[in-house]
CSV table of C-alpha atoms in Angstrom, one decimal:
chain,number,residue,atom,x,y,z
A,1,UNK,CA,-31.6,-9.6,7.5
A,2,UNK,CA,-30.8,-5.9,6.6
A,3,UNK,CA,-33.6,-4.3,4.9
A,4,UNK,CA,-32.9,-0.2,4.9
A,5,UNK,CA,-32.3,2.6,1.7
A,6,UNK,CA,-29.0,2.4,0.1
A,7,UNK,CA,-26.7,5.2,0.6
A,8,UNK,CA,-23.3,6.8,0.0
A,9,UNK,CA,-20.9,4.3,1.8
A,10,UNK,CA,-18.1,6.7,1.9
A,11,UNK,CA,-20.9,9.5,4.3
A,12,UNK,CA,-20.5,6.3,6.8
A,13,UNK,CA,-17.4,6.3,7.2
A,14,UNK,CA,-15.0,9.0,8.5
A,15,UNK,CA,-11.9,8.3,6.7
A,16,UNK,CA,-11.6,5.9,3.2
A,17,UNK,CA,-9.4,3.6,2.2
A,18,UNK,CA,-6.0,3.2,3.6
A,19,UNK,CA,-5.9,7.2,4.9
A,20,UNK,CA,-7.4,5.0,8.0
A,21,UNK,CA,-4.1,4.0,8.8
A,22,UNK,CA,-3.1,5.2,12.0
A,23,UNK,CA,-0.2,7.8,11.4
A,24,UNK,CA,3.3,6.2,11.8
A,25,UNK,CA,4.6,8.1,14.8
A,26,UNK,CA,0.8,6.5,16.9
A,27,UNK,CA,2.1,3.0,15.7
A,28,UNK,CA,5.3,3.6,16.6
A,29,UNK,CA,4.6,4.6,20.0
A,30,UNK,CA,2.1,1.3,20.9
A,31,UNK,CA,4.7,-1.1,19.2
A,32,UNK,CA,7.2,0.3,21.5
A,33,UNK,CA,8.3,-2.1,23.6
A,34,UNK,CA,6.2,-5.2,22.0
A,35,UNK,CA,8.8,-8.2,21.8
A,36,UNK,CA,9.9,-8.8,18.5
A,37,UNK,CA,10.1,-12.1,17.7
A,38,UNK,CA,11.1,-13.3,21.6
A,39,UNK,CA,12.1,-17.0,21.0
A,40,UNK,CA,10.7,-18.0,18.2
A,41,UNK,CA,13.5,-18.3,15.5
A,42,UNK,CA,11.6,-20.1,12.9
A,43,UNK,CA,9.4,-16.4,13.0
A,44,UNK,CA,11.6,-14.7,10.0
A,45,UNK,CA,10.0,-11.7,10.0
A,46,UNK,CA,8.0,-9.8,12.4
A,47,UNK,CA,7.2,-6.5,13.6
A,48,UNK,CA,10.8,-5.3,13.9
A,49,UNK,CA,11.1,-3.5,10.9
A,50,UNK,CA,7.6,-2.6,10.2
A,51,UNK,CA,7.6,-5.0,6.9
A,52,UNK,CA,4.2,-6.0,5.0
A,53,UNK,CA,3.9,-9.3,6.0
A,54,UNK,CA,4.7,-11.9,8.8
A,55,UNK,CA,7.1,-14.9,7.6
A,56,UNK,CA,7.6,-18.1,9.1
A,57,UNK,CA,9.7,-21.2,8.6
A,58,UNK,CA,8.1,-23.7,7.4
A,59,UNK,CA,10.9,-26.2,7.4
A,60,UNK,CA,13.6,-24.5,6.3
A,61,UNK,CA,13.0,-24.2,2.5
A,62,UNK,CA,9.4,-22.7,2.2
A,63,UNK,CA,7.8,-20.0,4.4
A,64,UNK,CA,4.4,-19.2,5.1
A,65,UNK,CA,3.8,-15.2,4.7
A,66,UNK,CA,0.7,-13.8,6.6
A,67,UNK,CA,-1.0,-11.0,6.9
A,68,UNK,CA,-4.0,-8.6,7.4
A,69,UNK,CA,-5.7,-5.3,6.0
A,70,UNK,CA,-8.8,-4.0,6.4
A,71,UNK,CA,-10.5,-0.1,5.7
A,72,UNK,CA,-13.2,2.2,5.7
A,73,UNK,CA,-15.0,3.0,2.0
A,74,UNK,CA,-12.9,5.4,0.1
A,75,UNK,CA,-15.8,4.7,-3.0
A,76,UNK,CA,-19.5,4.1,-2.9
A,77,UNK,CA,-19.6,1.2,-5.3
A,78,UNK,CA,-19.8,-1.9,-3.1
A,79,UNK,CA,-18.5,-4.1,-5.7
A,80,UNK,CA,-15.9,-1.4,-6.0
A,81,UNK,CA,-15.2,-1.1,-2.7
A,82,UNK,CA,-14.7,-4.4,-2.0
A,83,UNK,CA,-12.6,-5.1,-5.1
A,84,UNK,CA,-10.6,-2.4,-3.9
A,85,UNK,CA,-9.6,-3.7,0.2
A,86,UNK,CA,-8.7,-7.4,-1.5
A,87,UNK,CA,-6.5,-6.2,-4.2
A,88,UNK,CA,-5.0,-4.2,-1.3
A,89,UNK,CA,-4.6,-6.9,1.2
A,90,UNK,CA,-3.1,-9.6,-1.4
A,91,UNK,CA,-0.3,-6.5,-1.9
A,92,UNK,CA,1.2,-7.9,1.3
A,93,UNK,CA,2.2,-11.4,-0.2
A,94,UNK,CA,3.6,-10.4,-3.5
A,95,UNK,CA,5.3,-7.2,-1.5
A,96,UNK,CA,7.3,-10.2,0.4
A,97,UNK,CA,8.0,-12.2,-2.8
A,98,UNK,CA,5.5,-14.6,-2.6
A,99,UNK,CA,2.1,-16.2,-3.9
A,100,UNK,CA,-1.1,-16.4,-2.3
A,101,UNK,CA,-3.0,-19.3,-1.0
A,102,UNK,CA,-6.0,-18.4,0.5
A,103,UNK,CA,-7.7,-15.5,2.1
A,104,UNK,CA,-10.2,-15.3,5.0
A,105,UNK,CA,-12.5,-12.4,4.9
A,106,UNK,CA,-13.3,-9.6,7.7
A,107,UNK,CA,-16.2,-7.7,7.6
A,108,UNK,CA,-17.6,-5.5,9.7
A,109,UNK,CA,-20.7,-3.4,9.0
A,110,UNK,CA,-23.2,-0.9,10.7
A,111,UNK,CA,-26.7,-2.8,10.8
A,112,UNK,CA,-29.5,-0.9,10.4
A,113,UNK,CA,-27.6,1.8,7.8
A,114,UNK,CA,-26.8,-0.3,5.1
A,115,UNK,CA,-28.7,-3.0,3.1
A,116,UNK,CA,-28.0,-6.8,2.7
A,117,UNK,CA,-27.4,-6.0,-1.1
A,118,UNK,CA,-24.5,-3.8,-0.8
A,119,UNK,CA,-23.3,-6.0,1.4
A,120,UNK,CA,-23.3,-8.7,-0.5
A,121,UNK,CA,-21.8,-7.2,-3.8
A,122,UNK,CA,-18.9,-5.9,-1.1
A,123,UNK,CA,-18.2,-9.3,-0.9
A,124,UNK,CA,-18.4,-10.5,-4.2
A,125,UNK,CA,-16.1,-7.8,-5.3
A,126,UNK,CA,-13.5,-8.7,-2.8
A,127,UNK,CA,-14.3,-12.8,-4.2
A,128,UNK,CA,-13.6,-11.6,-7.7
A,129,UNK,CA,-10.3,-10.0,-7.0
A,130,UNK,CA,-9.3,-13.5,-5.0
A,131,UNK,CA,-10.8,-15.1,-8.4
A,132,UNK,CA,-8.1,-13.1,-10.3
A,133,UNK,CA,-5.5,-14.3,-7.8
A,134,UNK,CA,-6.3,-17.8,-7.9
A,135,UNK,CA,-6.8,-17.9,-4.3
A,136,UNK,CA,-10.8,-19.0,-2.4
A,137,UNK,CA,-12.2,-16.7,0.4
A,138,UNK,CA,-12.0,-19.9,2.7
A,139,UNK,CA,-14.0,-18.3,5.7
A,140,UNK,CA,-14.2,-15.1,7.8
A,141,UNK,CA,-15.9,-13.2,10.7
A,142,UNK,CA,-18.4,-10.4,10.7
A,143,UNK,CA,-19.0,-7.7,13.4
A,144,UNK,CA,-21.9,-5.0,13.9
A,145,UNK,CA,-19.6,-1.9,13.4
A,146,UNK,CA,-20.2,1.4,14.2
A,147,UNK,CA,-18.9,2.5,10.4
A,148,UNK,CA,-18.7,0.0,7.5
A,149,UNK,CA,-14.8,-2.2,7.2
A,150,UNK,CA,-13.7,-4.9,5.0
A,151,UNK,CA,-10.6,-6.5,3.9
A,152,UNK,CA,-9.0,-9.9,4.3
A,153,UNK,CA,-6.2,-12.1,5.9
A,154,UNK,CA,-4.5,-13.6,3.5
A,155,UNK,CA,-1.5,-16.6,3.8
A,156,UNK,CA,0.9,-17.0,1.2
A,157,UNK,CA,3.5,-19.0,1.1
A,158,UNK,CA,7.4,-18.4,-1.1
A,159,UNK,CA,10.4,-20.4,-0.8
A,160,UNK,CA,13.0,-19.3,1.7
A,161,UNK,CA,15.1,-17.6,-0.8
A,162,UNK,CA,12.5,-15.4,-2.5
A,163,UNK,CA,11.8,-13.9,0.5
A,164,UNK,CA,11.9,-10.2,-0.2
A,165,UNK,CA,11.9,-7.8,2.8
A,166,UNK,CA,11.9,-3.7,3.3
A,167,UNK,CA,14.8,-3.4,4.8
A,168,UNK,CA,17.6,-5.4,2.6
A,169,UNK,CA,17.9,-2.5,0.1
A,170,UNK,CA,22.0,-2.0,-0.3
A,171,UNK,CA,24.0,1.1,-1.2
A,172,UNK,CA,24.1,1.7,-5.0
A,173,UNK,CA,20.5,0.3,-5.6
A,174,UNK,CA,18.4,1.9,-8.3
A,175,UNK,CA,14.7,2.7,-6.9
A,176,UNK,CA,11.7,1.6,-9.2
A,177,UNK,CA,8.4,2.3,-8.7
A,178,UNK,CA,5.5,0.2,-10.2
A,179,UNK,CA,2.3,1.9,-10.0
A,180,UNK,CA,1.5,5.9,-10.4
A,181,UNK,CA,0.7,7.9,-6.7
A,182,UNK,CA,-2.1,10.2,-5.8
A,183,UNK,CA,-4.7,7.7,-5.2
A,184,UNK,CA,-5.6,9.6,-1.7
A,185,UNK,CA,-5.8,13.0,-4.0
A,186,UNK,CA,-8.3,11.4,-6.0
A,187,UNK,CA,-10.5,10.0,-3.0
A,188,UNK,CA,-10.4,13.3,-1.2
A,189,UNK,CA,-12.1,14.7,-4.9
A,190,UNK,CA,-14.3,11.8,-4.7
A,191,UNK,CA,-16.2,12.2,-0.9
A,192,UNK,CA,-16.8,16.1,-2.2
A,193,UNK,CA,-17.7,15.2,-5.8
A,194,UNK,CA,-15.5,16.5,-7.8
A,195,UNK,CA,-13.4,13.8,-9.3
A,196,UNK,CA,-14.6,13.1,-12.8
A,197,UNK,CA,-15.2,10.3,-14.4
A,198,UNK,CA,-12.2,9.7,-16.1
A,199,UNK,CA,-10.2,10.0,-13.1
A,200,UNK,CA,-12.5,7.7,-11.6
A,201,UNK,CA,-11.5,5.1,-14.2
A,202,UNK,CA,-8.3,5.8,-13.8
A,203,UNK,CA,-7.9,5.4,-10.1
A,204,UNK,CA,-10.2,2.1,-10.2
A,205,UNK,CA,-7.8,0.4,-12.5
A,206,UNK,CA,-4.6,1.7,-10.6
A,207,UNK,CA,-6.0,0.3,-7.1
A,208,UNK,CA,-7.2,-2.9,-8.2
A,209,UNK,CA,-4.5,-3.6,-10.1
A,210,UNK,CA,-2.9,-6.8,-8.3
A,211,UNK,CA,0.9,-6.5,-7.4
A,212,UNK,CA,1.8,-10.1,-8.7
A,213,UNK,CA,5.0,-8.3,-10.3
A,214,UNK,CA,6.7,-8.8,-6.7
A,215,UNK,CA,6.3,-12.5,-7.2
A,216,UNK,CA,8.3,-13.0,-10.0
A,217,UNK,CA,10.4,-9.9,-9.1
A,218,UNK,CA,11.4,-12.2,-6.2
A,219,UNK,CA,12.8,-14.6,-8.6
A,220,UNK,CA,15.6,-12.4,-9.3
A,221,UNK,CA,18.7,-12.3,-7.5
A,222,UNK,CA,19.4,-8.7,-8.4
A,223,UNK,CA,16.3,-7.7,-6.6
A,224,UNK,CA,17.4,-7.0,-3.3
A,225,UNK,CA,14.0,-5.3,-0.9
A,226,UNK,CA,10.2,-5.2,-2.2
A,227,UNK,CA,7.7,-3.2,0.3
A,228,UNK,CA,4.3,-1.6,-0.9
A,229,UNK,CA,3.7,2.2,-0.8
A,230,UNK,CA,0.5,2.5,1.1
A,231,UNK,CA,-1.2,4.6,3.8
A,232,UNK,CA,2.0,6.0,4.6
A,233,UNK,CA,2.7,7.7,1.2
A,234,UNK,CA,6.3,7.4,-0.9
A,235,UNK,CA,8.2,9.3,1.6
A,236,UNK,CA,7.3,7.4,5.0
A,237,UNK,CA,7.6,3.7,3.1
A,238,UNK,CA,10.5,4.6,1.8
A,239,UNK,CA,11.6,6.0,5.1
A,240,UNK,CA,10.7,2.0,6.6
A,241,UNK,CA,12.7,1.1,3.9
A,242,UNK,CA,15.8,3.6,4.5
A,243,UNK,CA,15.7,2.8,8.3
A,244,UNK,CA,15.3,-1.1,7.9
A,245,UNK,CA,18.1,-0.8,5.7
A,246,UNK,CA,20.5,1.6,7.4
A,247,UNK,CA,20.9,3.8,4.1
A,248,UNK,CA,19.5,7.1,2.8
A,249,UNK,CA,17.0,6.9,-0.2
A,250,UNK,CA,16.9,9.6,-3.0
A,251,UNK,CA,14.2,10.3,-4.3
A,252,UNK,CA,13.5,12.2,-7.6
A,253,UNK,CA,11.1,14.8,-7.7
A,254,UNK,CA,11.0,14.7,-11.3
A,255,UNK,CA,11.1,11.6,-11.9
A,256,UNK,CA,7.8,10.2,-9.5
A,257,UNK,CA,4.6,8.8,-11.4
A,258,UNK,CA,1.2,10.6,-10.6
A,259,UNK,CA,-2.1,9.9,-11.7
A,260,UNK,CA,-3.3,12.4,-14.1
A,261,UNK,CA,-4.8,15.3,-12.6
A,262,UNK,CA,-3.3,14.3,-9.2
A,263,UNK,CA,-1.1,18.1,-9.0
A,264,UNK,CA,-4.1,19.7,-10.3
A,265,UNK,CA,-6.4,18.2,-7.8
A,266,UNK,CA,-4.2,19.1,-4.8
A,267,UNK,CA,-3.3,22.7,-5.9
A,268,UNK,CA,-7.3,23.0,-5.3
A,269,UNK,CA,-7.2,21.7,-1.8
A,270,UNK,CA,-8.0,18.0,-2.3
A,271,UNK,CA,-6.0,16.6,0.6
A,272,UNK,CA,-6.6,13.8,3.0
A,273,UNK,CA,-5.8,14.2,7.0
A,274,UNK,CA,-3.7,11.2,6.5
A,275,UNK,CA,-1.1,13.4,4.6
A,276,UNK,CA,-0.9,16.0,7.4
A,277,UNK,CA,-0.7,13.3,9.8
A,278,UNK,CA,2.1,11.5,8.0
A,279,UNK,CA,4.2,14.5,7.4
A,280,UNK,CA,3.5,15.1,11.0
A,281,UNK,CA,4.7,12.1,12.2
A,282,UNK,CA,7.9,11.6,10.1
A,283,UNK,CA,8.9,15.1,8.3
A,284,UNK,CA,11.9,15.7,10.5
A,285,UNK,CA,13.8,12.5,9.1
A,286,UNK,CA,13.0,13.6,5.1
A,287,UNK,CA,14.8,16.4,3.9
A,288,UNK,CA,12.8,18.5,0.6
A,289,UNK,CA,14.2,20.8,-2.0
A,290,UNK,CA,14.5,24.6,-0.5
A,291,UNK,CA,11.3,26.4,-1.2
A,292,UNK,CA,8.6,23.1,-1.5
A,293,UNK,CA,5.2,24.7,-1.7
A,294,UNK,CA,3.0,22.5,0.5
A,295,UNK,CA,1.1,21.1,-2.5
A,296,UNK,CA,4.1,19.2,-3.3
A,297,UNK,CA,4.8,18.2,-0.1
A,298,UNK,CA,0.9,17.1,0.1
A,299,UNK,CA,1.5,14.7,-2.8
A,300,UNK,CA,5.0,13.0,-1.3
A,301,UNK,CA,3.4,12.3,1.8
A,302,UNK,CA,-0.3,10.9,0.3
A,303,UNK,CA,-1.5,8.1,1.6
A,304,UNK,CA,-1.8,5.3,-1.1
A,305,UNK,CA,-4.5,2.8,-1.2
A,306,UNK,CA,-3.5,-0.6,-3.3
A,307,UNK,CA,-0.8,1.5,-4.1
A,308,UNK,CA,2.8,0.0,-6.1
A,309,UNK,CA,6.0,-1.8,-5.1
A,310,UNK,CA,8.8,0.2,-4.1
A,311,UNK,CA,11.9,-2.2,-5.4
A,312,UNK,CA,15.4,-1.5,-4.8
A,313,UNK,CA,17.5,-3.6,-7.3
A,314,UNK,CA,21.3,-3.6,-8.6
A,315,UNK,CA,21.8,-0.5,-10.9
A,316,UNK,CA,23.0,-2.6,-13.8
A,317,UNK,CA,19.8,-4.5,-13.6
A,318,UNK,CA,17.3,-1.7,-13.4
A,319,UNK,CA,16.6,-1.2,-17.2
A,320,UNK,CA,15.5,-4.7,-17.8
A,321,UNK,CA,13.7,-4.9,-14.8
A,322,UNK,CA,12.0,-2.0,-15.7
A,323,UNK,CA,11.2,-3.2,-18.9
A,324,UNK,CA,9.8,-6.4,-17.2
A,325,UNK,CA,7.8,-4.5,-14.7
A,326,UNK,CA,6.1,-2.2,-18.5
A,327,UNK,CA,5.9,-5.8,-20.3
A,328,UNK,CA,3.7,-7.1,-17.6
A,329,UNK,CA,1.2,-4.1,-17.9
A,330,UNK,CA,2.8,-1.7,-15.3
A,331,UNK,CA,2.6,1.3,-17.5
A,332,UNK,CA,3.2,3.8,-15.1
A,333,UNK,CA,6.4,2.1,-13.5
A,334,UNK,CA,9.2,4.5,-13.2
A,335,UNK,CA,13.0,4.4,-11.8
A,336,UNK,CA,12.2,7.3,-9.0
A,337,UNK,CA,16.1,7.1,-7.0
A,338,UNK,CA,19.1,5.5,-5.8
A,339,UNK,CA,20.0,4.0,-2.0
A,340,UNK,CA,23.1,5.8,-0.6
A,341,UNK,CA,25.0,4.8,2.3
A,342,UNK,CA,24.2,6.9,5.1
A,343,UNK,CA,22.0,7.7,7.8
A,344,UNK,CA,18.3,6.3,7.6
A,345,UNK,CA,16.8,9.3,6.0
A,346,UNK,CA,14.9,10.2,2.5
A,347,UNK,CA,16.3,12.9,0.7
A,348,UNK,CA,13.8,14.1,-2.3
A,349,UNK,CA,15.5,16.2,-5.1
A,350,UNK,CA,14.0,18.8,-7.8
């Protein structure tokens, strides 16, 4: 049994949330090479195009989606905290089009450092978001760690046809976005204390916050690719989705959703090494306005935890989806571009 003082989960941990991610370039390189798919043709989607979720055939009309995700504290509050990594994790089946079924939990944590009752309220946050999702924790594993980590594997499941992927955006598509960025801003604030309580709020109910939009999204024909903007940031998710789909996204400066203070926060220096490592990794294939002060640039390329569904859809049908997407409690959904043909870039305009 763990029996030591409560502390600060986010001073165990040296990076929060999904700013863990390794940068894109790093998994790049160690997927190079890695077969993608070999002979397995009932495997629909693997790591090929870098997608959120695995899909296989079940038997021609439904396919199982699975996946994992799993981070570091970006928030002290256990129940928080684990609220946070599950609403995150389930991202991955409604990103793909389809509903959850079940989740298995992984957990690892540092013993000695951390008591059993913030461990336990970790995992009854994470339960509770599962709760909302109609979906049990069915099981798990657990691990002495080093530095506290939690999230789930979760299976899905979506007939063959709903099956919404990254890299199927088409020329002409409208862009929406469904949830408001700067979520890594806003945890930078947080680990040096200075993100108020407001914000707090704010980002709480942005990252947990369940994407079950992409589900019914799915359902409609003039949706055309669905991925999640996570630890990547807008620009290198909707670079995935410009290279999957052989087309160049624009992007609208102007027209992107940010949490409330998040351009105030960064012009004071709150920014995460996930955002230097992204741009890093994937700045010479995104082309910004002339004259981008880094601040800027520091918000297109911040990593998003829990963050929304990027959805390229038919241009005629982008109002009503829109209003769907505001109807079902989206309120900071926003059409943010257009896919062009041309090369597999992202273009951002003023």
């Amino acid at each position: 049994m763990l029996d030591v003082p409560s502390v600060r989960l986010t001073s165990l941990a040296h990076g929060g949330g999904c700013g863990c991610k390794l940068a894109p370039s790093v998994l790049q390189d160690l997927l190079a090479g890695q077969a993608q798919g070999g002979p397995f043709e009932r495997l629909l989607v693997g790591t090929e195009t870098g997608d959120d979720a695995a899909v296989w055939d079940l038997d021609g009309e439904t396919a199982i989606i699975a996946t994992t995700d799993f981070f570091m504290p970006m928030v002290d509050d256990p129940d928080h905290f684990g609220r946070i990594a599950a609403t995150n994790a389930i991202s991955d089946i409604y990103a793909m089009g389809g509903t959850p079924l079940m989740a298995l939990a992984i957990l690892g944590m540092p013993l000695g450092k951390i008591d059993t009752a913030t461990v336990r309220a970790i995992l009854a946050g994470g339960a509770a978001i599962c709760a909302q999702a109609g979906i049990p924790v069915a099981g798990g594993h657990s691990i002495d760690c080093p530095e506290p980590v939690y999230g789930l594997a979760v299976i899905g499941s979506a007939p063959r046809g709903r099956i919404r992927r990254n890299s199927t955006a088409r020329p002409g598509d409208a862009l929406i976005l469904t949830k408001a960025l700067g979520v890594g801003v806003y945890s930078a604030a947080f680990k040096k204390e200075a993100l108020g309580q407001a914000a707090y709020d704010e980002m709480l109910a942005s990252v947990t916050k369940l994407n079950r939009i992409g589900t019914e999204l799915a359902k409609d024909e003039a949706v055309h690719a669905i991925t999640d903007v996570t630890g990547f940031g807008i620009l290198g998710h909707g670079l995935e989705m410009a290279r999957g789909s052989g087309a160049t996204l624009r992007l609208s400066r102007a027209a992107l959703p940010w949490l409330s203070e998040a351009e105030h926060l960064v012009q004071q220096g709150f920014v995460t090494g996930a955002s230097h490592r992204n741009w890093a990794s994937y700045g010479h294939e995104v082309d910004l306005p002339e004259g981008t002060p880094d601040w800027q640039r520091h918000l297109l390329t911040d990593p998003q935890t829990s963050g929304g569904l990027l959805v390229a859809c038919a241009p005629e049908a982008a109002d009503r989806l829109l209003a769907a997407i505001h109807a079902a409690g989206y309120a900071a959904a926003a059409r943010i571009g257009t896919v062009e043909a041309g090369p597999g870039r992202v273009v951002v305009e003023g």
